[in-house]
Coordinates of C-alpha atoms (C1' of nucleotides) in Angstrom, one line a residue:
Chain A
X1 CA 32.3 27.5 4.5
X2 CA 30.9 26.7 8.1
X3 CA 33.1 27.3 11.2
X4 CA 32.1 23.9 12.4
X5 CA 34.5 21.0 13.0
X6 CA 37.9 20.7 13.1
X7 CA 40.4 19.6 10.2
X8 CA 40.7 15.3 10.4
X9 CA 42.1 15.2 6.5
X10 CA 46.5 14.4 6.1
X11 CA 49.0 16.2 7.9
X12 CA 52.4 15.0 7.3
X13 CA 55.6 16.3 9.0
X14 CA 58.0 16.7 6.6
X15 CA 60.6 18.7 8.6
X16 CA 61.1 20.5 11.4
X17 CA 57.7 23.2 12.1
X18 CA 56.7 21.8 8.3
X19 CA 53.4 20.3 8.1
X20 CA 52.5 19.3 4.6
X21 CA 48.6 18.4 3.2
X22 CA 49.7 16.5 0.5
X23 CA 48.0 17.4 -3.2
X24 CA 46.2 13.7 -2.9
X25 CA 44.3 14.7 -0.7
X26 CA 41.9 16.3 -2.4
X27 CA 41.3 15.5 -6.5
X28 CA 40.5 19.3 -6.8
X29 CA 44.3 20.3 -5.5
X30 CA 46.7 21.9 -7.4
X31 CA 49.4 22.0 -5.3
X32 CA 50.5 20.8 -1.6
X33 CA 49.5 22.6 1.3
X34 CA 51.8 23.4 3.9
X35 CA 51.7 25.0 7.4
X36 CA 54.6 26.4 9.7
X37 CA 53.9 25.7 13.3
X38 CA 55.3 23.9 16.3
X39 CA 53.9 20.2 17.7
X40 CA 51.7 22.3 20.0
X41 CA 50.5 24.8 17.9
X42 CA 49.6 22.7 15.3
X43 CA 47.5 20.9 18.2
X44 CA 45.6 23.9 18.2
X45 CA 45.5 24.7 14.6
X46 CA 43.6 21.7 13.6
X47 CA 40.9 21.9 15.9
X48 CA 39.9 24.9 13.4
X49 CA 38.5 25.1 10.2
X50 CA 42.1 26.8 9.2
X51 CA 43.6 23.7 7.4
X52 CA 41.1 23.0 5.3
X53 CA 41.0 26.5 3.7
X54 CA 44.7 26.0 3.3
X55 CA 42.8 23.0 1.1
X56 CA 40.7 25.5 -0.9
X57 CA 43.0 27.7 -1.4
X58 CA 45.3 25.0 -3.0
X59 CA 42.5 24.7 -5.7
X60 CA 43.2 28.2 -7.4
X61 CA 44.1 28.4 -10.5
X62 CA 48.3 29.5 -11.4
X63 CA 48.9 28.8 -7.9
X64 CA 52.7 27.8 -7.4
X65 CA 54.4 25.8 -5.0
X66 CA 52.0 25.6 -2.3
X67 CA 49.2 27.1 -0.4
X68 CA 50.5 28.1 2.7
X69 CA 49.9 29.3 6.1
X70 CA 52.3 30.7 8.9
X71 CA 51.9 29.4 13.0
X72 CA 49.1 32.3 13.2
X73 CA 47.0 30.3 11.0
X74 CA 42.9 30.2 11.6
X75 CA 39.7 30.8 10.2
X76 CA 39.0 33.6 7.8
X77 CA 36.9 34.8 5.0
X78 CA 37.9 32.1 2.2
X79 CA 41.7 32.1 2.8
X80 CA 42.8 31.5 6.5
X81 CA 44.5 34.4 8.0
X82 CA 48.1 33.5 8.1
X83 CA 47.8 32.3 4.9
X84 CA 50.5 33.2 2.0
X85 CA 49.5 32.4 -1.9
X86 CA 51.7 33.0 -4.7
X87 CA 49.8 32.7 -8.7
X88 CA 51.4 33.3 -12.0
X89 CA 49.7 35.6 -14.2
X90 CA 51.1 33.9 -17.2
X91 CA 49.0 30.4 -16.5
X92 CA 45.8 31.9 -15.7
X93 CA 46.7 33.1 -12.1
X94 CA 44.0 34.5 -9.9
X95 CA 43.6 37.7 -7.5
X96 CA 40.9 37.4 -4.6
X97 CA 39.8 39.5 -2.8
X98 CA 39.1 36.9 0.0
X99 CA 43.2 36.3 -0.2
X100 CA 43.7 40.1 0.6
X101 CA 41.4 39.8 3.2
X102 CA 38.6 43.0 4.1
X103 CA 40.5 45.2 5.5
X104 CA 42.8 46.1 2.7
X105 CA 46.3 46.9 3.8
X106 CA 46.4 46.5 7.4
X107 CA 49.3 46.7 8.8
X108 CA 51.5 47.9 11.9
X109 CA 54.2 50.2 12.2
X110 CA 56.8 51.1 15.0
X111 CA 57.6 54.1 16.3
X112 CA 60.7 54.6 19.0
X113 CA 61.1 57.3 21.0
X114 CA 64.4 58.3 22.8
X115 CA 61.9 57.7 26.3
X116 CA 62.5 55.6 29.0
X117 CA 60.2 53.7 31.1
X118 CA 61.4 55.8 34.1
X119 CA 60.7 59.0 32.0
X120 CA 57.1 58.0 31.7
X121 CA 56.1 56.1 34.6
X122 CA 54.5 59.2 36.1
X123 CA 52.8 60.4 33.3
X124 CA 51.2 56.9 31.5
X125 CA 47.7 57.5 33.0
X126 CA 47.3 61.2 31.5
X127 CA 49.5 59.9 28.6
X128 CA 47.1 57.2 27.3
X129 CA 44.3 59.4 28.4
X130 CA 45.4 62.2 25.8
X131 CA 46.0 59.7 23.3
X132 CA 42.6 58.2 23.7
X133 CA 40.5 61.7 23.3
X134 CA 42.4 63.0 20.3
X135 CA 42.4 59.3 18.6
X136 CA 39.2 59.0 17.1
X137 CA 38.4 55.2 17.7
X138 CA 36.0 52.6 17.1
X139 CA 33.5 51.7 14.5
X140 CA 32.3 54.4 11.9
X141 CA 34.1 57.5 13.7
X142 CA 34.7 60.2 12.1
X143 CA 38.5 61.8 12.4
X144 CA 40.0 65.0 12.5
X145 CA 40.9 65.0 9.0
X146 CA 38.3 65.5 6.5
X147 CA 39.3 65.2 2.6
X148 CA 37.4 67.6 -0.4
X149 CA 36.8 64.3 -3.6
X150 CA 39.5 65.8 -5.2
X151 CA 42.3 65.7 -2.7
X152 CA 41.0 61.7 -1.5
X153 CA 41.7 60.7 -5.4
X154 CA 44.9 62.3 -5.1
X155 CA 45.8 60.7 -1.6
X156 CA 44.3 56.7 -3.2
X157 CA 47.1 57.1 -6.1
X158 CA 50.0 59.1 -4.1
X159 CA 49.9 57.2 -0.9
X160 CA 51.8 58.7 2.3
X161 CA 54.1 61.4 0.2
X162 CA 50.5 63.3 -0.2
X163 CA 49.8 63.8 3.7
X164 CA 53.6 64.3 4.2
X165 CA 53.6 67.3 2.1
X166 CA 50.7 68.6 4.0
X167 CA 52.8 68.9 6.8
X168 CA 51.6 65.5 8.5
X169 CA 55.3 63.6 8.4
X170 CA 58.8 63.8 7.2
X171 CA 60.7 62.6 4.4
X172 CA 61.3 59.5 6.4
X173 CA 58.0 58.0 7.2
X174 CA 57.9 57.6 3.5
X175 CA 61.5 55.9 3.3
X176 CA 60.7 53.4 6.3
X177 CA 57.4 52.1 4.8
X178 CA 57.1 49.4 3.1
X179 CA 56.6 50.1 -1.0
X180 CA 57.7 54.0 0.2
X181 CA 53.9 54.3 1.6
X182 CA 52.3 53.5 -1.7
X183 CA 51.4 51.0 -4.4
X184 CA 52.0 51.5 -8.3
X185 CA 49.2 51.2 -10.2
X186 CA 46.7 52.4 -7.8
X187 CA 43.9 53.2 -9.8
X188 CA 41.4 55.7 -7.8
X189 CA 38.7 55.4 -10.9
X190 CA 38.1 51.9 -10.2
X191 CA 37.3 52.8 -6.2
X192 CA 33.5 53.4 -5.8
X193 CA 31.4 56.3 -4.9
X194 CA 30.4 54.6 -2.0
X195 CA 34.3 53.8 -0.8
X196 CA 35.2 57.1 -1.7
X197 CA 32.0 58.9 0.7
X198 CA 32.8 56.2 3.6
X199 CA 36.8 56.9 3.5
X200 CA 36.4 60.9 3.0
X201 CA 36.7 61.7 6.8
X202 CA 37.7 58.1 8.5
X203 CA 41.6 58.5 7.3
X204 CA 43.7 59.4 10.6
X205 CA 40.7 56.9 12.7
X206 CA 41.7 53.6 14.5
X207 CA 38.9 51.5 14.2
X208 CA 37.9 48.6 15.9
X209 CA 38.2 44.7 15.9
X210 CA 42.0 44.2 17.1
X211 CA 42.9 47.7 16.0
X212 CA 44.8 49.7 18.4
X213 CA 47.6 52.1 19.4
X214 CA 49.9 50.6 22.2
X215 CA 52.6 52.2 24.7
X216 CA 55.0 49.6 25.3
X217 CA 58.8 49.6 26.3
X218 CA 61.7 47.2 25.0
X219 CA 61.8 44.5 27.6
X220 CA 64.2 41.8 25.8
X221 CA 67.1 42.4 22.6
X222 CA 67.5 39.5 21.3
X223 CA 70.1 40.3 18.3
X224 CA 72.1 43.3 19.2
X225 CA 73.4 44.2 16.0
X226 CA 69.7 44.5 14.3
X227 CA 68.4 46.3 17.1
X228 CA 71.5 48.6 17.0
X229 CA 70.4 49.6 13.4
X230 CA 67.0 49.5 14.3
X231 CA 67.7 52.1 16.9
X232 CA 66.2 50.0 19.8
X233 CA 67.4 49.4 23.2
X234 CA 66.1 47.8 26.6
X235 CA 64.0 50.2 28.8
X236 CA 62.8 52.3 25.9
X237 CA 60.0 53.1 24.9
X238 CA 58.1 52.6 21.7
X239 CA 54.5 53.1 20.0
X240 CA 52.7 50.4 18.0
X241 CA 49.8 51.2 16.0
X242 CA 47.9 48.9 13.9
X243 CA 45.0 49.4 11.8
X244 CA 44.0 49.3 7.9
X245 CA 41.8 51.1 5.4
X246 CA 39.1 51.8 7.5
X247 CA 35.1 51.6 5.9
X248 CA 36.8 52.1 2.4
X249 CA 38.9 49.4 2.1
X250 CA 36.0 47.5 3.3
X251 CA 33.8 48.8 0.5
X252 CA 36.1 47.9 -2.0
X253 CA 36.5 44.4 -0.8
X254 CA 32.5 43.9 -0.8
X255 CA 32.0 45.8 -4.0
X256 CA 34.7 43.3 -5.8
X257 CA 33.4 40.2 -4.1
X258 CA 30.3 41.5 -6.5
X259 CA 32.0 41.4 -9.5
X260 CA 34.3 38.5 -9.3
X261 CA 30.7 36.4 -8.7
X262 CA 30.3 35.2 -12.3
X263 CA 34.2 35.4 -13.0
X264 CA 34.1 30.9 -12.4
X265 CA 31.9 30.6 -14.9
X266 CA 33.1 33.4 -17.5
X267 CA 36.5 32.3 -17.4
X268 CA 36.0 28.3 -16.8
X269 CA 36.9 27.5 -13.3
X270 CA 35.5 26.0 -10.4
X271 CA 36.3 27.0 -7.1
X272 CA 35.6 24.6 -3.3
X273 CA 33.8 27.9 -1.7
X274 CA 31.7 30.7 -2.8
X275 CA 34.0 33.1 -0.8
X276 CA 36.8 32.8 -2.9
X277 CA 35.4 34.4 -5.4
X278 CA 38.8 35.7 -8.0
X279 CA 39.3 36.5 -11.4
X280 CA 42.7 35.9 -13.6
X281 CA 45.1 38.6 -12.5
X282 CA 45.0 39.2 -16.4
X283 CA 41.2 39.9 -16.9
X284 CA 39.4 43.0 -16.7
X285 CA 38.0 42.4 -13.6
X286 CA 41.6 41.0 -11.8
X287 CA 43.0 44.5 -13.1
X288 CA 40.2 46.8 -11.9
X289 CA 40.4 45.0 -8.3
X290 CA 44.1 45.6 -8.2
X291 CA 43.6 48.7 -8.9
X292 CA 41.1 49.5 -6.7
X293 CA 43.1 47.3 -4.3
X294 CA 46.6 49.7 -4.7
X295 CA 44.9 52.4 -4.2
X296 CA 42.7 51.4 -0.8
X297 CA 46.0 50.4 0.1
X298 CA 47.6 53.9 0.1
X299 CA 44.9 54.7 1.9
X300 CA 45.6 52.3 4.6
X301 CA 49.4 53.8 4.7
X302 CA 48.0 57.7 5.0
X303 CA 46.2 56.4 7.6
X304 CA 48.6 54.8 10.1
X305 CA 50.8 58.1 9.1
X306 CA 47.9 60.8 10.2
X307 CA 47.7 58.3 13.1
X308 CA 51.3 58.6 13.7
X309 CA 51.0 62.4 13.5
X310 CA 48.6 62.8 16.2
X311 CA 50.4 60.4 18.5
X312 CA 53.4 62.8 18.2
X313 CA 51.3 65.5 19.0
X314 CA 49.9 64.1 22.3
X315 CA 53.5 63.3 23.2
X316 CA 54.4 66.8 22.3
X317 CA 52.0 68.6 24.4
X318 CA 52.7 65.7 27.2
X319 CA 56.3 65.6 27.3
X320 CA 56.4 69.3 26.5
X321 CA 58.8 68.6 23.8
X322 CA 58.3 69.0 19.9
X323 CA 58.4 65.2 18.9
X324 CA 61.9 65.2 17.2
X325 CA 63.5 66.2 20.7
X326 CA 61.6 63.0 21.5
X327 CA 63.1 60.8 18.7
X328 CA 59.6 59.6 17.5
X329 CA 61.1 58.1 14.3
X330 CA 59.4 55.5 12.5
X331 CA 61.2 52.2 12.8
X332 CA 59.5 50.6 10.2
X333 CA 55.5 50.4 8.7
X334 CA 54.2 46.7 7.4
X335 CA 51.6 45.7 5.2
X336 CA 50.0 42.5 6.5
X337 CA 46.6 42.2 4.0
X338 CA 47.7 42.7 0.3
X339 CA 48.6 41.2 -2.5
X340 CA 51.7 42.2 -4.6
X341 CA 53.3 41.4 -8.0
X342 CA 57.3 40.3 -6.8
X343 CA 59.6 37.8 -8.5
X344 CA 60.4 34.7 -6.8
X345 CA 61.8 31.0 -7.1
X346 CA 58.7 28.8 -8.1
X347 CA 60.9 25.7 -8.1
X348 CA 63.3 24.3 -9.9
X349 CA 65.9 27.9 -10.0
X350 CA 62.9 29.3 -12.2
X351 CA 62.5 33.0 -11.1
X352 CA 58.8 34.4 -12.1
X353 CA 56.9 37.3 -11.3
X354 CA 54.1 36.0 -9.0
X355 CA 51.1 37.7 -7.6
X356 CA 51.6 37.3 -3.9
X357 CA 48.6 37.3 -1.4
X358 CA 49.4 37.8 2.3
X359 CA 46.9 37.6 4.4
X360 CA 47.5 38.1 7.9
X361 CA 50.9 37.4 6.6
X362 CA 53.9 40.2 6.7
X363 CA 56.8 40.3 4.8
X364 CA 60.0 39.3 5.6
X365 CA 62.7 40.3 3.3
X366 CA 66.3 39.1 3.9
X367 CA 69.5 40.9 4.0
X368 CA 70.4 42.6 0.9
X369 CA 66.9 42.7 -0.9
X370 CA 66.6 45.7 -3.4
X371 CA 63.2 46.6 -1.6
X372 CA 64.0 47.4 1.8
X373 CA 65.2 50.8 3.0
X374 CA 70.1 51.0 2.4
X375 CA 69.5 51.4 6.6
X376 CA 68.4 47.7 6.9
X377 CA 70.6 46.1 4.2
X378 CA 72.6 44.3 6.7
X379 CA 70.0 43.1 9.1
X380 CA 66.9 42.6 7.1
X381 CA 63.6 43.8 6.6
X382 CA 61.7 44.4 10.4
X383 CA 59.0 42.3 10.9
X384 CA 56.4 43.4 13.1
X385 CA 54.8 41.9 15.3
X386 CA 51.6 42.8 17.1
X387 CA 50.9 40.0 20.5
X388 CA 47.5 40.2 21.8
X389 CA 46.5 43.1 23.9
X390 CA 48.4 42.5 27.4
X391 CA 50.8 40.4 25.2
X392 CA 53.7 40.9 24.1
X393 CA 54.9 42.3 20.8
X394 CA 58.0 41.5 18.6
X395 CA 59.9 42.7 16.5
X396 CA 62.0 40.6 13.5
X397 CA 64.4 40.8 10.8
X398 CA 63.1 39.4 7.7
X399 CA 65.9 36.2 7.0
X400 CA 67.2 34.3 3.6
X401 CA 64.6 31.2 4.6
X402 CA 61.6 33.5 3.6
X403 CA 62.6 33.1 0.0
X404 CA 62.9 29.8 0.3
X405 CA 60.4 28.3 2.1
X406 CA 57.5 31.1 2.2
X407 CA 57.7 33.7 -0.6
X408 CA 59.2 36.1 1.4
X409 CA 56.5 36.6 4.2
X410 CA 56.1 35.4 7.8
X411 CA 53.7 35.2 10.4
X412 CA 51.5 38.3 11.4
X413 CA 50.6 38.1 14.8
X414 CA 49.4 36.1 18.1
X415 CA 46.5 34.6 16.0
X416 CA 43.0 34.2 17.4
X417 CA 42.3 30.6 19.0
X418 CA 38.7 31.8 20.2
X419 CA 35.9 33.0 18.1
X420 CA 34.8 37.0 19.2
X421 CA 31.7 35.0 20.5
X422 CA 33.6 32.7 22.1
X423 CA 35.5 35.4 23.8
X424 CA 32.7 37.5 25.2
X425 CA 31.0 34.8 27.0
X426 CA 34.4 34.0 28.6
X427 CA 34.4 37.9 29.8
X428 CA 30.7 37.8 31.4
X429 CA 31.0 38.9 34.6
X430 CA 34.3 40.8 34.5
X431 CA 36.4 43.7 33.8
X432 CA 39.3 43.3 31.4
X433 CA 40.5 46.9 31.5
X434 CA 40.8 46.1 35.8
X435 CA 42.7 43.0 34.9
X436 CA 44.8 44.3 32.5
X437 CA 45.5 47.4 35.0
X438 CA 46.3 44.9 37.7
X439 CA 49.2 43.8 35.1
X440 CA 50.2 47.2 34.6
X441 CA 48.4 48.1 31.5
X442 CA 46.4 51.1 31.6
X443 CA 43.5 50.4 28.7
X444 CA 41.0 52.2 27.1
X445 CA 38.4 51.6 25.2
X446 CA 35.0 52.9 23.6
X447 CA 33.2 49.8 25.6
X448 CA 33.5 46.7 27.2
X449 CA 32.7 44.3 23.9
X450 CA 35.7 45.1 22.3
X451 CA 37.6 44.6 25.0
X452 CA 36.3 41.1 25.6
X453 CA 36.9 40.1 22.2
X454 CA 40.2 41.0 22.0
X455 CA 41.3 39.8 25.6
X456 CA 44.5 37.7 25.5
X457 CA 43.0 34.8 26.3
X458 CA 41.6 34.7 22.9
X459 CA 44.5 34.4 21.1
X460 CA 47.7 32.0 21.0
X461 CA 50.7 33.1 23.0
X462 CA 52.8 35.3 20.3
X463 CA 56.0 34.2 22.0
X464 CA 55.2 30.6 20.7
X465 CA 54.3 31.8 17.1
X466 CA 57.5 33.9 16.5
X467 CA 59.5 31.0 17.7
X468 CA 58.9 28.6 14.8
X469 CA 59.1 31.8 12.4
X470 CA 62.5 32.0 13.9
X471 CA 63.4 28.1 13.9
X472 CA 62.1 28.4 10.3
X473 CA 64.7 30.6 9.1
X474 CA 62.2 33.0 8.1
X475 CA 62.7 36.1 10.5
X476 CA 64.7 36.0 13.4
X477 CA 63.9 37.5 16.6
X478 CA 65.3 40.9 17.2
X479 CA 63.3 42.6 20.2
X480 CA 60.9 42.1 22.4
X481 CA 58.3 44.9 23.2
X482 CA 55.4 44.9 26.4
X483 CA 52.6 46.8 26.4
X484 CA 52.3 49.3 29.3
X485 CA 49.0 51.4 27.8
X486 CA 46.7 50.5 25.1
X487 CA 43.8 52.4 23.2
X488 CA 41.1 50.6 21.9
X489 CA 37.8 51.1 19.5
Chain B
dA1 C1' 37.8 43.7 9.5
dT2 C1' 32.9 46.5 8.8
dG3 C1' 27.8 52.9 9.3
dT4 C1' 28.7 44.2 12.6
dA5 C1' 21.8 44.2 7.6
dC6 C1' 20.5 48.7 2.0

DNA sequence: ATGTAC
């Protein structure tokens, strides 16, 4: 599909933050679309080719309910990013690739510390200068981890628990995951040579794009009783780090974009756009994808845990502390590119197990969910959310309206309102990591580009975004998180 | 997002 033009088809309110594209729109629609976002954001939603993908998407077939995208909504490979799709297996229900998105499994997780902003003050400069020699970052760098075949095969189909018991975590980083750090059914056989040679010594790298590891302190608790539970409090400080499956989830997405090519035609559908190629979740190809899927997907998790290890380690040796004096627990860890098999209401009170694709989409679990860790029972799933870079970043508790209105899931992030290109020739002539240093956020970076792309101008103001997730009923807001030092690729 | 084109 070009990126040209704006969306000019229906978009009818239909309650408050509800935008609906009715299934008349289009003869090839299955079901509605429909689109969470305020009366300005949607403003800025339209003039992108974001709705009409939401369109596509609505074509697939065994969707249920509606295509759907959250207030981060825009332009992405086939499916927006934002966008949430739920299929059912049992009436020839697809899995796409393009709905997972290429970077299988990233996510964000929170760590706290038992810091305070006065603790660190003096020490953020060397602190994100440690962090930025002994995190590799950027694209196609190598970590300090390298894997024999062997022990990567065992790592895609045991997920975090494998690099715990190596002596890279403890028995909680697995508990405060989401899925416990890795997917059933992760099927390393179905993962190709080529993924396999390209994730062999890039697990425990940040990457690039709007990849990152941020120093930030609580600046606002919104509900005191979450963040009680969630161990946060104002002044502290915490470490966000985002970033996904590296060149191996990649690989897998390319190498199944290959294979689902002919799947239209073998298995007698048509779909509006090349790139969202799928196959029924019940065909040989759907499986091997999934599998292949799962298991980049544990990848992504061992990932953002050795990452988590070596952040501890610069703390460690900067603080002069071993990083449990230091409280470095993990909050919470969130998938935000996947697609997972969960039961939900499809309409009517009918409960089925649909194949749920988020992408650029988090879940949001409410209170009392079987799947989040006994420690969040009360509050909720968090919900974690990554601002821009020199944003803000919240922090949510997954509410009852998510099963109602969004199949459990909520928004992801800021959400891009400029293209990268867009964004660079807005930076000509200046220095973002000066600017943001004039703010009080000591950046770095590999080079300038990526830090033009991902300057916060780029992106919608976060704030905005989690409001309607809130006014939704989805998530509600729990904390508040600024940046005070960022690492880049 | 990505050894930003095998």
């Amino acid at each position: 599909m070009a990126k040209t033009g704006g969306y000019e088809g229906p978009l009818e309110q239909v309650a408050p933050c509800q935008w609906r594209i009715p299934k008349t729109y289009r003869a090839d629609m299955r079901v509605d679309g429909l689109i969470f976002a305020d009366d300005a954001l949607i403003g800025q939603i339209k003039k992108d080719q974001g709705p009409e993908q939401v369109v596509n998407v609505a074509t697939l077939p065994g969707i249920q309910k509606a295509s759907l995208a959250m207030p981060d909504i825009h332009w992405g490979y086939g499916f927006c990013i934002g966008g949430v799709a739920a299929t059912d297996p049992e009436q020839g229900g697809v899995i796409s690739p393009g709905g997972v998105g290429y970077d299988i499994n990233c996510g964000v997780r929170l760590l706290r510390t038992n810091l305070e902003w006065a603790d660190i003050k003096d020490r953020i400069r060397p602190l994100v200068d440690q962090l930025f020699r002994d995190i590799p970052t950027g694209v196609g760098q190598r970590g300090a981890f390298s894997f024999s075949k062997p022990e990567l095969i065992r790592l895609l189909g045991e997920g975090v628990s494998f690099v715990v018991d190596k002596g890279y975590g403890v028995a909680r980083d697995i508990e405060f995951a989401e899925a416990g750090g890795r997917l059933d059914g992760a099927d390393p056989g179905r993962v190709s040579e080529r993924a396999i040679l390209r994730g062999a010594d890039q697990c425990g790298t940040l990457g690039s794009g709007n990849h990152f590891l941020e120093v930030q302190v609580v600046d606002r608790i919104v509900d005191a009783t979450a963040a009680e539970v969630m161990g946060l409090r104002e002044g502290q400080v915490t470490v966000l780090i985002h970033s996904g499956s590296r060149g191996l989830g990649y690989q897998v997405c390319d190498d199944y974009l290959g294979v689902f090519k002919n799947a239209p035609k073998k298995y007698g559908f048509e779909l509006p756009d090349w790139q969202l190629a799928c196959a029924p979740v019940r065909s040989p190809e759907g499986q091997d994808y999934l599998g292949a899927m799962r298991a980049a997907a544990n990848y992504a998790w061992c990932n953002r845990q050795l990452l988590t290890h070596q952040a501890r380690e610069v703390f460690a040796r900067i603080f002069g502390k071993p990083w449990e004096a230091l409280g470095m627990d993990l909050v919470y860890d969130v998938a935000h590119n996947i697609a997972k098999f969960e039961d939900h209401d499809v309409g009517g009170g009918v409960q089925k197990q649909v194949c749920v694709h988020r992408k650029g989409a988090t879940r949001a679990f409410p209170p009392g969910h079987p799947e989040i860790p006994e420690a969040y029972a009360q509050v909720g799933q968090p919900v974690i959310i990554p601002g821009s870079m020199g944003t803000a970043s919240w922090v949510l508790a997954g509410q009852p309206g998510s099963m109602i209105h969004s199949f459990g899931t909520s928004c992801h992030g800021a959400g891009r309102m400029m293209s990268r290109t867009a964004a660079i020739r807005l930076a000509e002539g200046r220095r973002i990591d000066k600017e943001l240093d004039a703010i009080g956020i000591i950046a770095r970076a590999r080079g300038h580009k990526g830090l033009a792309e991902e300057q916060p101008a780029a992106y919608k103001d976060v704030d905005l975004v989690v409001d309607v997730v809130d006014k939704v009923g989805i998530s509600k807001k729990v904390a508040r998180l600024r940046p005070v030092g960022v690492i880049k690729g």
